[in-house]
Coordinates of C-alpha atoms in Angstrom, one line a residue:
X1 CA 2.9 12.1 -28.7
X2 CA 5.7 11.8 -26.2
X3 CA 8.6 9.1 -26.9
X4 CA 7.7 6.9 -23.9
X5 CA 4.4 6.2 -26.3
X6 CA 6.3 4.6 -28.8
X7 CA 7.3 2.1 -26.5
X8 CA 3.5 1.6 -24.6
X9 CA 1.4 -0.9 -26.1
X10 CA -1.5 0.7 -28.7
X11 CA -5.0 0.5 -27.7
X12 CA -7.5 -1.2 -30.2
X13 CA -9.7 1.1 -31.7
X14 CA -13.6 1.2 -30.3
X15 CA -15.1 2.0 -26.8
X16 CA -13.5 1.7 -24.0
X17 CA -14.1 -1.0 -22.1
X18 CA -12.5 -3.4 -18.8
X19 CA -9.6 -5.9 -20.0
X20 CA -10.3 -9.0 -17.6
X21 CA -7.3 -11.8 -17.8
X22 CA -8.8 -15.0 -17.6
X23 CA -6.6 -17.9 -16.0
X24 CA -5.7 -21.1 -18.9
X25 CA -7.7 -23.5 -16.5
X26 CA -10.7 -21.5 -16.6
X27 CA -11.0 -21.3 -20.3
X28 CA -13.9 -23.2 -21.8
X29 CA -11.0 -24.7 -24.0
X30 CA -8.7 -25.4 -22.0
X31 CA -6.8 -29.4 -21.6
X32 CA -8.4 -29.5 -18.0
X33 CA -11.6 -29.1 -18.4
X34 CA -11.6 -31.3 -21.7
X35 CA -10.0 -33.9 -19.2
X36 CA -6.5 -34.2 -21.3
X37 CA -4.3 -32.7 -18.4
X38 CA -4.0 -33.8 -15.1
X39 CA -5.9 -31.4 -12.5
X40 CA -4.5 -28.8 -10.7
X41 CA -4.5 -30.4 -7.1
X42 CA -3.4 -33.9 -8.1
X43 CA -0.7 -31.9 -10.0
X44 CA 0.4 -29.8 -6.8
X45 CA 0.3 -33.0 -4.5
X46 CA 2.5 -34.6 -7.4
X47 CA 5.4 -32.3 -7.1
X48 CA 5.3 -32.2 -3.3
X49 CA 6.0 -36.2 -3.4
X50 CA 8.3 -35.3 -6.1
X51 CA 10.2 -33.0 -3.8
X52 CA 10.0 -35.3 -0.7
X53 CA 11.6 -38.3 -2.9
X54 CA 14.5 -36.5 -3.7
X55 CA 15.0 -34.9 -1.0
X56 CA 15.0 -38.3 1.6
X57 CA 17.5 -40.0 -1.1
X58 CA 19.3 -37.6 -0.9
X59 CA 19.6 -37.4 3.3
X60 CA 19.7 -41.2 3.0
X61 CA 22.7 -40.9 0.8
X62 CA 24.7 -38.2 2.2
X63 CA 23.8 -39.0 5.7
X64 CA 22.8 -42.7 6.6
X65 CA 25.3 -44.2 4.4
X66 CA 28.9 -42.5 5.8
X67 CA 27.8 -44.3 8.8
X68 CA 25.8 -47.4 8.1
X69 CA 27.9 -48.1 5.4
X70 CA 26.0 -49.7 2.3
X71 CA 25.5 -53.0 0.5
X72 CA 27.3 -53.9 -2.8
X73 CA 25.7 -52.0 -6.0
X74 CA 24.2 -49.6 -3.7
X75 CA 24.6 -46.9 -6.3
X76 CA 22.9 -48.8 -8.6
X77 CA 20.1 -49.0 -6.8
X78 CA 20.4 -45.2 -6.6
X79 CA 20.3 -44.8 -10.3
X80 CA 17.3 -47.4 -10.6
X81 CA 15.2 -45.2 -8.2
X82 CA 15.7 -42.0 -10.2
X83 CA 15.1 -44.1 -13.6
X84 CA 11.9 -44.6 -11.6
X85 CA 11.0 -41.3 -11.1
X86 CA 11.4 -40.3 -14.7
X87 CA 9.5 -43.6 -16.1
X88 CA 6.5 -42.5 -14.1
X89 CA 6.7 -38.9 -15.4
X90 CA 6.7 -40.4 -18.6
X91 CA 3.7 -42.3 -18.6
X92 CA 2.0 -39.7 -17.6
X93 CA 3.1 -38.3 -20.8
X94 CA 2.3 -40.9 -22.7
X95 CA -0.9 -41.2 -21.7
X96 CA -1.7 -37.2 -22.4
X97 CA 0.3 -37.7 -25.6
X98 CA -2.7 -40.8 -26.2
X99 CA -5.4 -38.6 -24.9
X100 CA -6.4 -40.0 -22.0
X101 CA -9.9 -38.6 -20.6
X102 CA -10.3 -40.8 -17.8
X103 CA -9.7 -39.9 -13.8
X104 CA -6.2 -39.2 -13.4
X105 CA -6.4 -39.6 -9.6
X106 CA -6.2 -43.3 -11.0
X107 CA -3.0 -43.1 -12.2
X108 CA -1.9 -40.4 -10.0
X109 CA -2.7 -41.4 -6.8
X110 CA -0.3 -44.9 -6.9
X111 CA 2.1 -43.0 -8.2
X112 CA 2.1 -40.7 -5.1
X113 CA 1.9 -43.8 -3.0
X114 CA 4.9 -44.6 -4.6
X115 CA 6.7 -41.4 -4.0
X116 CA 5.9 -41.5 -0.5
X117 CA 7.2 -45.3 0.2
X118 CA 10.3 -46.1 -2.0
X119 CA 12.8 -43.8 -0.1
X120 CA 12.4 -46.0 2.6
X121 CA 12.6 -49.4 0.5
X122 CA 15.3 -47.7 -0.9
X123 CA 17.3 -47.2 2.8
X124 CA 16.5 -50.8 3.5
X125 CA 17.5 -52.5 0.0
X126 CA 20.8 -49.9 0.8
X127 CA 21.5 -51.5 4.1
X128 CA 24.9 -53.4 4.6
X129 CA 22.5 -56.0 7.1
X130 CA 19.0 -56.1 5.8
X131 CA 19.7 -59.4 3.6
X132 CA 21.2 -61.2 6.5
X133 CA 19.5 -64.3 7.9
X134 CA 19.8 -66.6 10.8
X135 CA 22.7 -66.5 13.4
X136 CA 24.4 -64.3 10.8
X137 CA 22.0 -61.0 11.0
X138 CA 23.1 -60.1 14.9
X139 CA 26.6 -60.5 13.8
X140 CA 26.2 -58.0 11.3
X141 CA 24.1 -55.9 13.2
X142 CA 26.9 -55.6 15.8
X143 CA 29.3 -54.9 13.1
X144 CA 26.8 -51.6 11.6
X145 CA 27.4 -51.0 15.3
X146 CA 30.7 -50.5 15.4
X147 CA 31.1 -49.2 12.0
X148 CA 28.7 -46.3 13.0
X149 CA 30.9 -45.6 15.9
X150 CA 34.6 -45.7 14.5
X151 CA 32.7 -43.9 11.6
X152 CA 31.3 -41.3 13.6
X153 CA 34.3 -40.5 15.8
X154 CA 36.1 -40.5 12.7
X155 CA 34.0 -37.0 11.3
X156 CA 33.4 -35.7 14.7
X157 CA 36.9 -35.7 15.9
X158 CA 40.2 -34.1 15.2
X159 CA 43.2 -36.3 14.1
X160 CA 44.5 -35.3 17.9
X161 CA 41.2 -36.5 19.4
X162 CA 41.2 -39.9 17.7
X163 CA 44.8 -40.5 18.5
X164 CA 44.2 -39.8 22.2
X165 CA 40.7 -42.3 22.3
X166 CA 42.5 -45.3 19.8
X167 CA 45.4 -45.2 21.3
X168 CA 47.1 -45.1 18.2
X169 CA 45.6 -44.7 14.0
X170 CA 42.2 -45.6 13.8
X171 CA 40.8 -49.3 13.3
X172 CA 39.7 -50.2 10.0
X173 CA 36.4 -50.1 9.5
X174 CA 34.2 -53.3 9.5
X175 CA 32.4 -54.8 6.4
X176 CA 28.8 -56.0 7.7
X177 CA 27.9 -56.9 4.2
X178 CA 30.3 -59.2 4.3
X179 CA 29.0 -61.2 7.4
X180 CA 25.6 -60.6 6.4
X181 CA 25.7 -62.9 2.9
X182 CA 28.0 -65.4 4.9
X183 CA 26.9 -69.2 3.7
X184 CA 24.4 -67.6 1.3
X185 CA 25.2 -68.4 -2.4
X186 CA 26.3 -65.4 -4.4
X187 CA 24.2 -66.0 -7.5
X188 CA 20.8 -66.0 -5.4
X189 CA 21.5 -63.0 -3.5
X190 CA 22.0 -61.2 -7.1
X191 CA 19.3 -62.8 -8.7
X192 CA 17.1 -61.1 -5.5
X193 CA 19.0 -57.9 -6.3
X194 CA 18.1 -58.3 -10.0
X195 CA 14.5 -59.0 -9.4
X196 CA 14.3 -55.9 -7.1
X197 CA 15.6 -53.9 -10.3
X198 CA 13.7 -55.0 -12.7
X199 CA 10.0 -54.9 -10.9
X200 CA 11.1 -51.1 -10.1
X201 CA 11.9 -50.7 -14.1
X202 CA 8.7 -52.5 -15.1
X203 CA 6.2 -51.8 -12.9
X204 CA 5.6 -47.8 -15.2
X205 CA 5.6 -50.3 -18.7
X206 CA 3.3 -52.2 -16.7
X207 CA 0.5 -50.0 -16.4
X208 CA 1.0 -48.4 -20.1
X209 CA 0.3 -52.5 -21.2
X210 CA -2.8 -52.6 -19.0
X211 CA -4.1 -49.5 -20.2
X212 CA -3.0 -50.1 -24.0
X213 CA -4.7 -53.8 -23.9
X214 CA -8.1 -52.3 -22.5
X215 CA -8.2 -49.1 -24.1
X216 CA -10.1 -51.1 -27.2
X217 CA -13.7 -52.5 -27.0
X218 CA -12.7 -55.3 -29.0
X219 CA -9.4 -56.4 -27.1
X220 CA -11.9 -56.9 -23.9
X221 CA -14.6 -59.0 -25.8
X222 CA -12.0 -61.6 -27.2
X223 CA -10.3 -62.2 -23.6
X224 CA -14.6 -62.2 -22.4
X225 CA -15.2 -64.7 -25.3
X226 CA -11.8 -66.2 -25.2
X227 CA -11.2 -66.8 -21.6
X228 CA -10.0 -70.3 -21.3
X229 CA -7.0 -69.5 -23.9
X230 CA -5.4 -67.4 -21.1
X231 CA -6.8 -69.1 -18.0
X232 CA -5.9 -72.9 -19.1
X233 CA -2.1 -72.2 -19.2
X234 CA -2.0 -70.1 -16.4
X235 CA -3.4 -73.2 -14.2
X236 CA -1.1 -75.7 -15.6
X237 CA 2.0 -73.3 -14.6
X238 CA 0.7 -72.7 -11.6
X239 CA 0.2 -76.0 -10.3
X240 CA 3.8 -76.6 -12.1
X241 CA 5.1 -73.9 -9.4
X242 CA 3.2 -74.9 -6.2
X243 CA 4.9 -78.6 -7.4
X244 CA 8.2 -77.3 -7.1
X245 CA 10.9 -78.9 -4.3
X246 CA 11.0 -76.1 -1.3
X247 CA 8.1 -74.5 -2.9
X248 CA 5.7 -75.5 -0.1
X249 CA 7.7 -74.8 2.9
X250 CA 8.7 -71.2 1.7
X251 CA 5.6 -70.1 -0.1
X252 CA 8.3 -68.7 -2.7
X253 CA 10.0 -70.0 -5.7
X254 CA 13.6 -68.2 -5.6
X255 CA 12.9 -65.6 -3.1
X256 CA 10.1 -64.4 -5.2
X257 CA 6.2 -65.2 -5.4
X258 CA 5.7 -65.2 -9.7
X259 CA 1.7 -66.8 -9.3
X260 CA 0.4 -63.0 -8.0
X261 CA 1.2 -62.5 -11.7
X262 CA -1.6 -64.3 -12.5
X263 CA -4.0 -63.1 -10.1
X264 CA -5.7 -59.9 -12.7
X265 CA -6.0 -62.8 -15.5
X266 CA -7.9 -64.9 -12.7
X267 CA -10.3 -62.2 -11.8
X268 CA -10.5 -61.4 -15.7
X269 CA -11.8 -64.7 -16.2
X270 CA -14.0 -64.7 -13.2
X271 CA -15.6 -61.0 -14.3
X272 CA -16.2 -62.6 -17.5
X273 CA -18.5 -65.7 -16.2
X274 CA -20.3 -63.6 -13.9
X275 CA -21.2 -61.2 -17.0
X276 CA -22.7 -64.1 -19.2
X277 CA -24.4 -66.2 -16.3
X278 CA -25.0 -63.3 -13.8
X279 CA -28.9 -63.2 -13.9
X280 CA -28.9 -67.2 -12.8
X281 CA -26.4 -66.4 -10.2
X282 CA -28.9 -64.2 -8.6
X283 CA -31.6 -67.0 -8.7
X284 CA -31.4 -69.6 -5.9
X285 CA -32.9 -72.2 -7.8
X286 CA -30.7 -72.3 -10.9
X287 CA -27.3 -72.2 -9.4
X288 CA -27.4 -76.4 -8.7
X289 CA -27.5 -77.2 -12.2
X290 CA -24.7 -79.1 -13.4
X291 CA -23.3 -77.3 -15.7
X292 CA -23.4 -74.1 -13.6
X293 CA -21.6 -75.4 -10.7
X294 CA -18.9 -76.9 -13.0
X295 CA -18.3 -73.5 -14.2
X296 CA -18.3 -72.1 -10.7
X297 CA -15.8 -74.8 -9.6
X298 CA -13.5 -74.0 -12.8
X299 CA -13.6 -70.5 -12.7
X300 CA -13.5 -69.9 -8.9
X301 CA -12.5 -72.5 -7.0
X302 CA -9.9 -74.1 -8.8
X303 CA -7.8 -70.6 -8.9
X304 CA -7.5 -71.8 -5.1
X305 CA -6.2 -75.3 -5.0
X306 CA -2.6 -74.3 -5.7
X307 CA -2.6 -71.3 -2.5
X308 CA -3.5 -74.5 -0.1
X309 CA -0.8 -76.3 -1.3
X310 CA 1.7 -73.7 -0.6
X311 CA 0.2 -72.9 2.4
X312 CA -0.2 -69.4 1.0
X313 CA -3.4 -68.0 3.8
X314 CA -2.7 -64.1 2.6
X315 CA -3.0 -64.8 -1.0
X316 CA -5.7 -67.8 -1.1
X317 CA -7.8 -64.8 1.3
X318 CA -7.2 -61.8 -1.5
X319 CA -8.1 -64.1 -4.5
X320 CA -11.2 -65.0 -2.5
X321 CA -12.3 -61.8 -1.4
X322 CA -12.0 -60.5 -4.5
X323 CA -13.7 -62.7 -6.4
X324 CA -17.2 -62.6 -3.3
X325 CA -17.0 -59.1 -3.8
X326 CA -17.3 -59.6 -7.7
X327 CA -20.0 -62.0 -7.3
X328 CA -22.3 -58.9 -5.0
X329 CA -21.7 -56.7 -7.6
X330 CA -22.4 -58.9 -10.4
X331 CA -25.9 -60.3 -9.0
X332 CA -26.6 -57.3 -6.3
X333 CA -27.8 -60.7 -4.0
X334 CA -26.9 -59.8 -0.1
X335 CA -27.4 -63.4 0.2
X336 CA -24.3 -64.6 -1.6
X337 CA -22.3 -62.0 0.8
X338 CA -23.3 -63.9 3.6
X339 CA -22.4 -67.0 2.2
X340 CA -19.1 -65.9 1.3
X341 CA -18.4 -64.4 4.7
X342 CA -19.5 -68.0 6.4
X343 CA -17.4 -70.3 3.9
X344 CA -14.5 -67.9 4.3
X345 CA -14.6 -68.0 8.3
X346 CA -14.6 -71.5 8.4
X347 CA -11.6 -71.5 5.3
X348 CA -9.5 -69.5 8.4
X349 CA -10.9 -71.2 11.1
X350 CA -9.1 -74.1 9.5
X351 CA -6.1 -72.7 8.2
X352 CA -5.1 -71.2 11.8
X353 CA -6.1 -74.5 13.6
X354 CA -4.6 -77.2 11.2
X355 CA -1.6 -74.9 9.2
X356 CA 1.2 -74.7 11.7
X357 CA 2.3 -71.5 10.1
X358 CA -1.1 -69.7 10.4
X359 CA -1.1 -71.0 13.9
X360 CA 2.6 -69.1 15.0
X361 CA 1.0 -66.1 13.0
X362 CA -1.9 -65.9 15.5
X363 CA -0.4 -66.3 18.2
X364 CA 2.5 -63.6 17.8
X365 CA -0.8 -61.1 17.2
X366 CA -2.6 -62.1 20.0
X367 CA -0.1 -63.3 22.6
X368 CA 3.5 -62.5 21.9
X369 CA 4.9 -61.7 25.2
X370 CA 4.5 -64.9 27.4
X371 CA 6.3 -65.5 30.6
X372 CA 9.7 -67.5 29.8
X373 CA 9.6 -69.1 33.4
X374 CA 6.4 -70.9 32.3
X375 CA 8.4 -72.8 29.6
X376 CA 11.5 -75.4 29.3
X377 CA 14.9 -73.2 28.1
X378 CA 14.4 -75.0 24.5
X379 CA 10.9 -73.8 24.3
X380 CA 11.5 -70.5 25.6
X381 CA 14.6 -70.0 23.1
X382 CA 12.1 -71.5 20.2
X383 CA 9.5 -68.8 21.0
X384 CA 12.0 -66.4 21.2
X385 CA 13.4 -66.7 18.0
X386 CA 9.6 -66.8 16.2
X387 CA 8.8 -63.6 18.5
X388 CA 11.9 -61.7 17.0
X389 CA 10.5 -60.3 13.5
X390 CA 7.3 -59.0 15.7
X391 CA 9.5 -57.8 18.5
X392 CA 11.2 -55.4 16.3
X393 CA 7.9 -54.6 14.5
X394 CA 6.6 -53.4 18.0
X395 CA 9.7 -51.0 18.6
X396 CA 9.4 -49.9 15.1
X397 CA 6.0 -48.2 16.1
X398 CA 6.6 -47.3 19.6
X399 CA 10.0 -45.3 18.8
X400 CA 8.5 -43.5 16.0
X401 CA 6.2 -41.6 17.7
X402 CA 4.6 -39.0 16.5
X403 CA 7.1 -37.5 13.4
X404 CA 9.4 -40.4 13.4
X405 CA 13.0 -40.3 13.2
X406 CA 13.6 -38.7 9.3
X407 CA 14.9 -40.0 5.9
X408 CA 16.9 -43.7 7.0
X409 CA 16.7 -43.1 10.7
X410 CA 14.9 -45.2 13.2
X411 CA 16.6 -48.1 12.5
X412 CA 13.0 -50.1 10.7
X413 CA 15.6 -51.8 8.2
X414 CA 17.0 -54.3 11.6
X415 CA 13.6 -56.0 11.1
X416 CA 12.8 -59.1 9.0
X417 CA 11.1 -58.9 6.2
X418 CA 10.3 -54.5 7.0
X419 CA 10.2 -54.2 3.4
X420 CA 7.4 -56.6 2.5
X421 CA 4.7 -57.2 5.3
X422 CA 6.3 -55.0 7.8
X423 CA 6.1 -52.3 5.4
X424 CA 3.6 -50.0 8.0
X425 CA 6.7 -50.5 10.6
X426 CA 9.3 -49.0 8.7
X427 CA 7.5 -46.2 8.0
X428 CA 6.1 -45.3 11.3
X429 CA 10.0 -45.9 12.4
X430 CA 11.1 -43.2 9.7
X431 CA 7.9 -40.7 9.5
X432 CA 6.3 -41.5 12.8
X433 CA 1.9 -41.5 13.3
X434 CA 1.8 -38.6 10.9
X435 CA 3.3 -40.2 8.2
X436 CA 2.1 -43.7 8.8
X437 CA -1.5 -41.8 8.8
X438 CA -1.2 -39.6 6.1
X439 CA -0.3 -43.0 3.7
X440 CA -3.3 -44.7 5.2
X441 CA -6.0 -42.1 3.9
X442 CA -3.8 -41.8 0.5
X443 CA -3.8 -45.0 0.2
X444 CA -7.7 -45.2 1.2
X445 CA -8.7 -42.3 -1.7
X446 CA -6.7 -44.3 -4.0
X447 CA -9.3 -47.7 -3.1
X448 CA -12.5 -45.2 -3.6
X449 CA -11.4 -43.9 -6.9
X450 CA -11.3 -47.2 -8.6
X451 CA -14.7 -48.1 -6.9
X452 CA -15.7 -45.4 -8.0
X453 CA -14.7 -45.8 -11.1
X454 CA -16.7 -49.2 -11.0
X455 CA -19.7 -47.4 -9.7
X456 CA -19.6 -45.7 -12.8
X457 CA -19.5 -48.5 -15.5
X458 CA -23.1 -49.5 -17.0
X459 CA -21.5 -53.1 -18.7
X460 CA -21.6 -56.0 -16.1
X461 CA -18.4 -57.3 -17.5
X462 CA -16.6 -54.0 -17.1
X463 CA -18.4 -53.5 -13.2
X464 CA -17.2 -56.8 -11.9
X465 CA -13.4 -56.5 -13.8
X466 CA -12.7 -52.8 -12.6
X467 CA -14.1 -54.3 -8.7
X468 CA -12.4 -57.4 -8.5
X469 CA -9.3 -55.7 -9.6
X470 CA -9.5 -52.9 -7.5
X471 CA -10.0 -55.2 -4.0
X472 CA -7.1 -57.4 -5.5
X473 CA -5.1 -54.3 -4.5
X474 CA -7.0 -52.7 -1.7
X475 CA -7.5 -56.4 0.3
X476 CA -3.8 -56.8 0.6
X477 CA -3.2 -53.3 1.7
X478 CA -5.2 -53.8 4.9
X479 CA -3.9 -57.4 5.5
X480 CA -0.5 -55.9 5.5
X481 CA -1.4 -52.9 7.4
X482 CA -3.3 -53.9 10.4
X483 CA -0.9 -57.6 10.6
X484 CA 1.6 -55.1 11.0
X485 CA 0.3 -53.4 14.1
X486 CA -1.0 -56.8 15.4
X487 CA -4.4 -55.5 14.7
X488 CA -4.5 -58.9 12.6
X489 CA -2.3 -61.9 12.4
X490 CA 0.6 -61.3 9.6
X491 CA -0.4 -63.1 6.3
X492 CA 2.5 -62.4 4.6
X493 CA 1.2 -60.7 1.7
X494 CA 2.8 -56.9 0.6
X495 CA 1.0 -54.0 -0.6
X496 CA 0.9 -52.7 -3.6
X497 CA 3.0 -49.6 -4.5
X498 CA 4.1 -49.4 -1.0
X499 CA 6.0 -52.5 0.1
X500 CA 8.7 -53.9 -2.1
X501 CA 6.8 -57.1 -3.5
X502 CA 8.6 -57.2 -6.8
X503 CA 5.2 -59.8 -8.1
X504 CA 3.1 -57.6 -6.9
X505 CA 4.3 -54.4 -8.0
X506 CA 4.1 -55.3 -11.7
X507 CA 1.0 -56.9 -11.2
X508 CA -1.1 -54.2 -9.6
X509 CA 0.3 -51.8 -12.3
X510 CA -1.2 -54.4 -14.7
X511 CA -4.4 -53.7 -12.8
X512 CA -4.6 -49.8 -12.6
X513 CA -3.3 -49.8 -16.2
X514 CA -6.6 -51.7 -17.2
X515 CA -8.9 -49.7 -14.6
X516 CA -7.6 -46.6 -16.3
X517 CA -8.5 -47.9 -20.1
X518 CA -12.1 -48.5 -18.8
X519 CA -12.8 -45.0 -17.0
X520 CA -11.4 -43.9 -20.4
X521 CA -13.5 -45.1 -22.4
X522 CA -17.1 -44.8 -19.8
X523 CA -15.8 -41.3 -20.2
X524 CA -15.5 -40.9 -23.9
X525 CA -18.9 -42.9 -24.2
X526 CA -20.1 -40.4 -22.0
X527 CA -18.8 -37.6 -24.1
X528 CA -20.2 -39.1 -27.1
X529 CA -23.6 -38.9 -26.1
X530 CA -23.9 -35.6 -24.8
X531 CA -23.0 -34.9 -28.1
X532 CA -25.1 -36.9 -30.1
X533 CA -28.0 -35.2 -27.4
X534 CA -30.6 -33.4 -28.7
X535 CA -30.3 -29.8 -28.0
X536 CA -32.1 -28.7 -24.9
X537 CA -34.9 -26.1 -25.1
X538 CA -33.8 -23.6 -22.9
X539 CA -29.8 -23.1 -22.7
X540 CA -28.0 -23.3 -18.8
X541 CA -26.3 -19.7 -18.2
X542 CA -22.4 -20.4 -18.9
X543 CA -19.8 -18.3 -18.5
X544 CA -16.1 -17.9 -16.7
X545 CA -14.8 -17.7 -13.3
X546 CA -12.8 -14.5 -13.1
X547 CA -10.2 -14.5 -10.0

């Protein structure tokens, strides 16, 4: 025996044979293939959104504001994103810490969507201008002007350099923040601020709550047996909201919309009537009784009332069209499809011929550009001032191009309301057709999963819930995506995980928190049986992939 043996490994006693290594995620016992851990591609397109988030807050930070210059608490805003990014690590901790069997592209996929989106809220929310409004917003747009100038000649040149083109030191450089919150009350611009944090902060609690009130048989039968305790004071605060002074011509209740909030708790109600009264739904003759078409009127009509009073078209048109696409699932009737489609064509026939709001809205999509010597100077400088917001939404795309401009560049943020309904703008302004693409069929794999999902579920109750919810988020996402290319008048409603929509954020985290409880448990059900099987007669060959 040499000495280089006692270091070499010793060789088990018995024949000699071939040692194989076999991979972790190809072992019969491993988390994966027990469904604890999250699969390996949704892992690997995980850390890649990872990567791109802190890389773009990073070239936003280092290199958009030197020159833009930023808003107050800017930093702060910094430090919320990155709580962000660890809150959503951790609940999908938490959830593998609970054992969670159900799809993880579920809970992955918005998460992503997430990743993808925020550096670019986070430029705008960052932006010395974005909260400007009125007369005041091209003043401070011509200040970021001239700040990104003096700024720039400032890094660029030597102190010789910027003696020779000032003619002297070098001008102070402006404050567009300053100009931008002019007349505007301090306490309401930091309550906006404040409501941006939170919904960030919230939004990852948000789905754990979801997924922790549905993860129990029993928690889902008392809110199907129980559903006017919820629903009753839901309707008298909402009614109490649309009442409010200002609340009707802004659609918003302090710069914020609280009643999509109560939009999953509408559709939970509505799942549960269409599970006890589904098979006389699907019967022509029994849906004029009396008592059924109070219950219809209760359940799904009166959730409406309060949208036409604010004038709200988007929302009043994603409560609806969630609840039609319930009702197909719940009775399978093509009938009741069509009869959705008709009532809600003649709902927006209405609204964009009697709403003077809807009306602008249609026009901008269909014909923005008209000829100003066809019109007096106060109509043209009326038009002109409603034509701005889709203006800039229009340069957005067109200067984007193809890869966009990077990180905080192209400028999306000089747009009203980019964040919210303009969202598809600023990110074709920033990532260009790729990236505006590459959100779309993320987004769209995201919408089949939770179908799917509900494709999957045997109960009515749990069919309708998991569909209703899911088109509570999907509907909005194409509202907001095609009325930002004009593809579709704007209805003012954000998408989910991808605009800023503080209401909505929480609200469809709510939603995929209780879509995730129920694949959870169709998927422990599902394990349970194959368990409780009887044994087959003739075994499947199973054995290992060797790579």
């Amino acid at each position: 025996m040499g000495v280089l043996d006692w270091f070499r490994r010793r060789r088990p006693e018995g024949p000699v044979g071939v040692a194989v290594q076999v991979r972790a995620h190809n072992r019969p016992s491993s988390d994966e293939r027990r469904g604890l851990a999250v699969p390996g591609p949704l892992w690997w397109a995980l850390l890649l959104a990872t990567a791109f988030y802190v890389a773009a807050h990073y070239s936003v930070a280092m290199g958009v504001w030197p020159v833009h210059g930023t808003a107050p608490r800017a930093t702060l805003t910094l430090y919320r994103d990155v709580g962000a990014l660890l809150a959503w690590f951790l609940v999908l901790g938490v959830l593998r810490w609970m054992g969670y069997r159900g799809s993880w592209a579920i809970v992955v996929l918005p998460i992503i969507i997430f990743f993808m989106t925020r550096p670019a809220q986070f430029q705008t929310f960052t932006d010395p201008v974005y909260q400007a409004s009125g007369p005041t917003r091209a003043q401070a747009n011509q200040l970021k002007a001239t700040r990104s100038r003096l700024s720039t000649i400032e890094r660029a040149y030597s102190p010789e350099r910027q003696q020779a083109v000032f003619g002297g030191p070098p001008p102070p450089l402006p404050n567009p923040f300053a100009k931008a919150v002019e007349g505007a009350a301090e306490g309401e611009t930091a309550f906006l601020r404040g409501i941006s944090h939170f919904s960030v902060f919230l939004s990852p609690l948000a789905l754990l709550l979801g997924y922790f009130l549905a993860r129990r048989t029993e928690r889902l039968r008392w809110f199907r047996e129980k559903r006017l305790y919820p629903f009753v004071p839901l309707m008298i605060a909402f009614f109490g909201l649309a009442a409010l002074p200002g609340a009707r011509a802004s659609g918003k209740v302090g710069g914020t919309t609280p009643w999509e909030l109560f939009l999953p708790v509408f559709i939970g109600v509505w799942a549960a009537v269409l599970a006890d009264d589904a098979y006389n739904l699907a019967r022509p003759g029994q849906i004029l009784a009396p008592r059924r078409l109070l219950s219809m009127f209760l359940y799904g009509a009166l959730p409406l009332v309060p949208f036409l009073i604010l004038h709200e078209l988007g929302l009043s048109i994603v409560l609806a069209g969630s609840m039609a696409a319930m009702l197909l699932v719940g009775t399978r009737r093509g009938w009741w499809a069509a009869l959705m489609l008709v009532v809600w064509a003649g709902l927006v026939y209405a609204a964009f011929h009697v709403d003077d709001r809807s009306r602008t809205r249609l026009e901008l999509a269909y014909d923005p550009y008209r000829n100003p010597a066809q019109m007096t100077e106060q109509q043209a400088e009326k038009w002109a001032a409603k034509l701005h917001q889709m203006k800039l939404f229009d340069a957005n795309v067109l200067e984007g191009n193809l890869l966009g401009a990077g990180a905080g560049r192209g400028h999306g943020e000089t747009a009203p309301n980019s964040a919210d309904d303009g969202y598809i703008t600023l990110i074709a302004a920033q990532w260009g057709l790729a990236g505006g693409m590459a959100l779309v069929l993320m987004y769209t794999l995201f919408l089949i999963t939770m179908l799917m999902a509900a494709v999957r579920e045997r109960g009515a109750f749990e069919r309708t819930l998991v569909t209703g919810l899911a088109m509570l988020i999907g509907i909005p996402f194409w509202l907001a995506t095609l009325g930002g290319i004009r593809v579709i008048p704007l209805t003012g409603v954000a998408a989910a995980f991808a605009a800023h929509g503080g209401a909505k954020l929480l609200a469809s985290a709510l939603a995929v928190g209780v879509i995730a409880a129920i694949s959870h448990r169709r998927t422990e059900e599902e394990l349970l049986e194959q368990a409780l099987a009887p044994p087959q007669e003739a075994a499947e060959p199973r054995g290992i992939r060797i790579r």
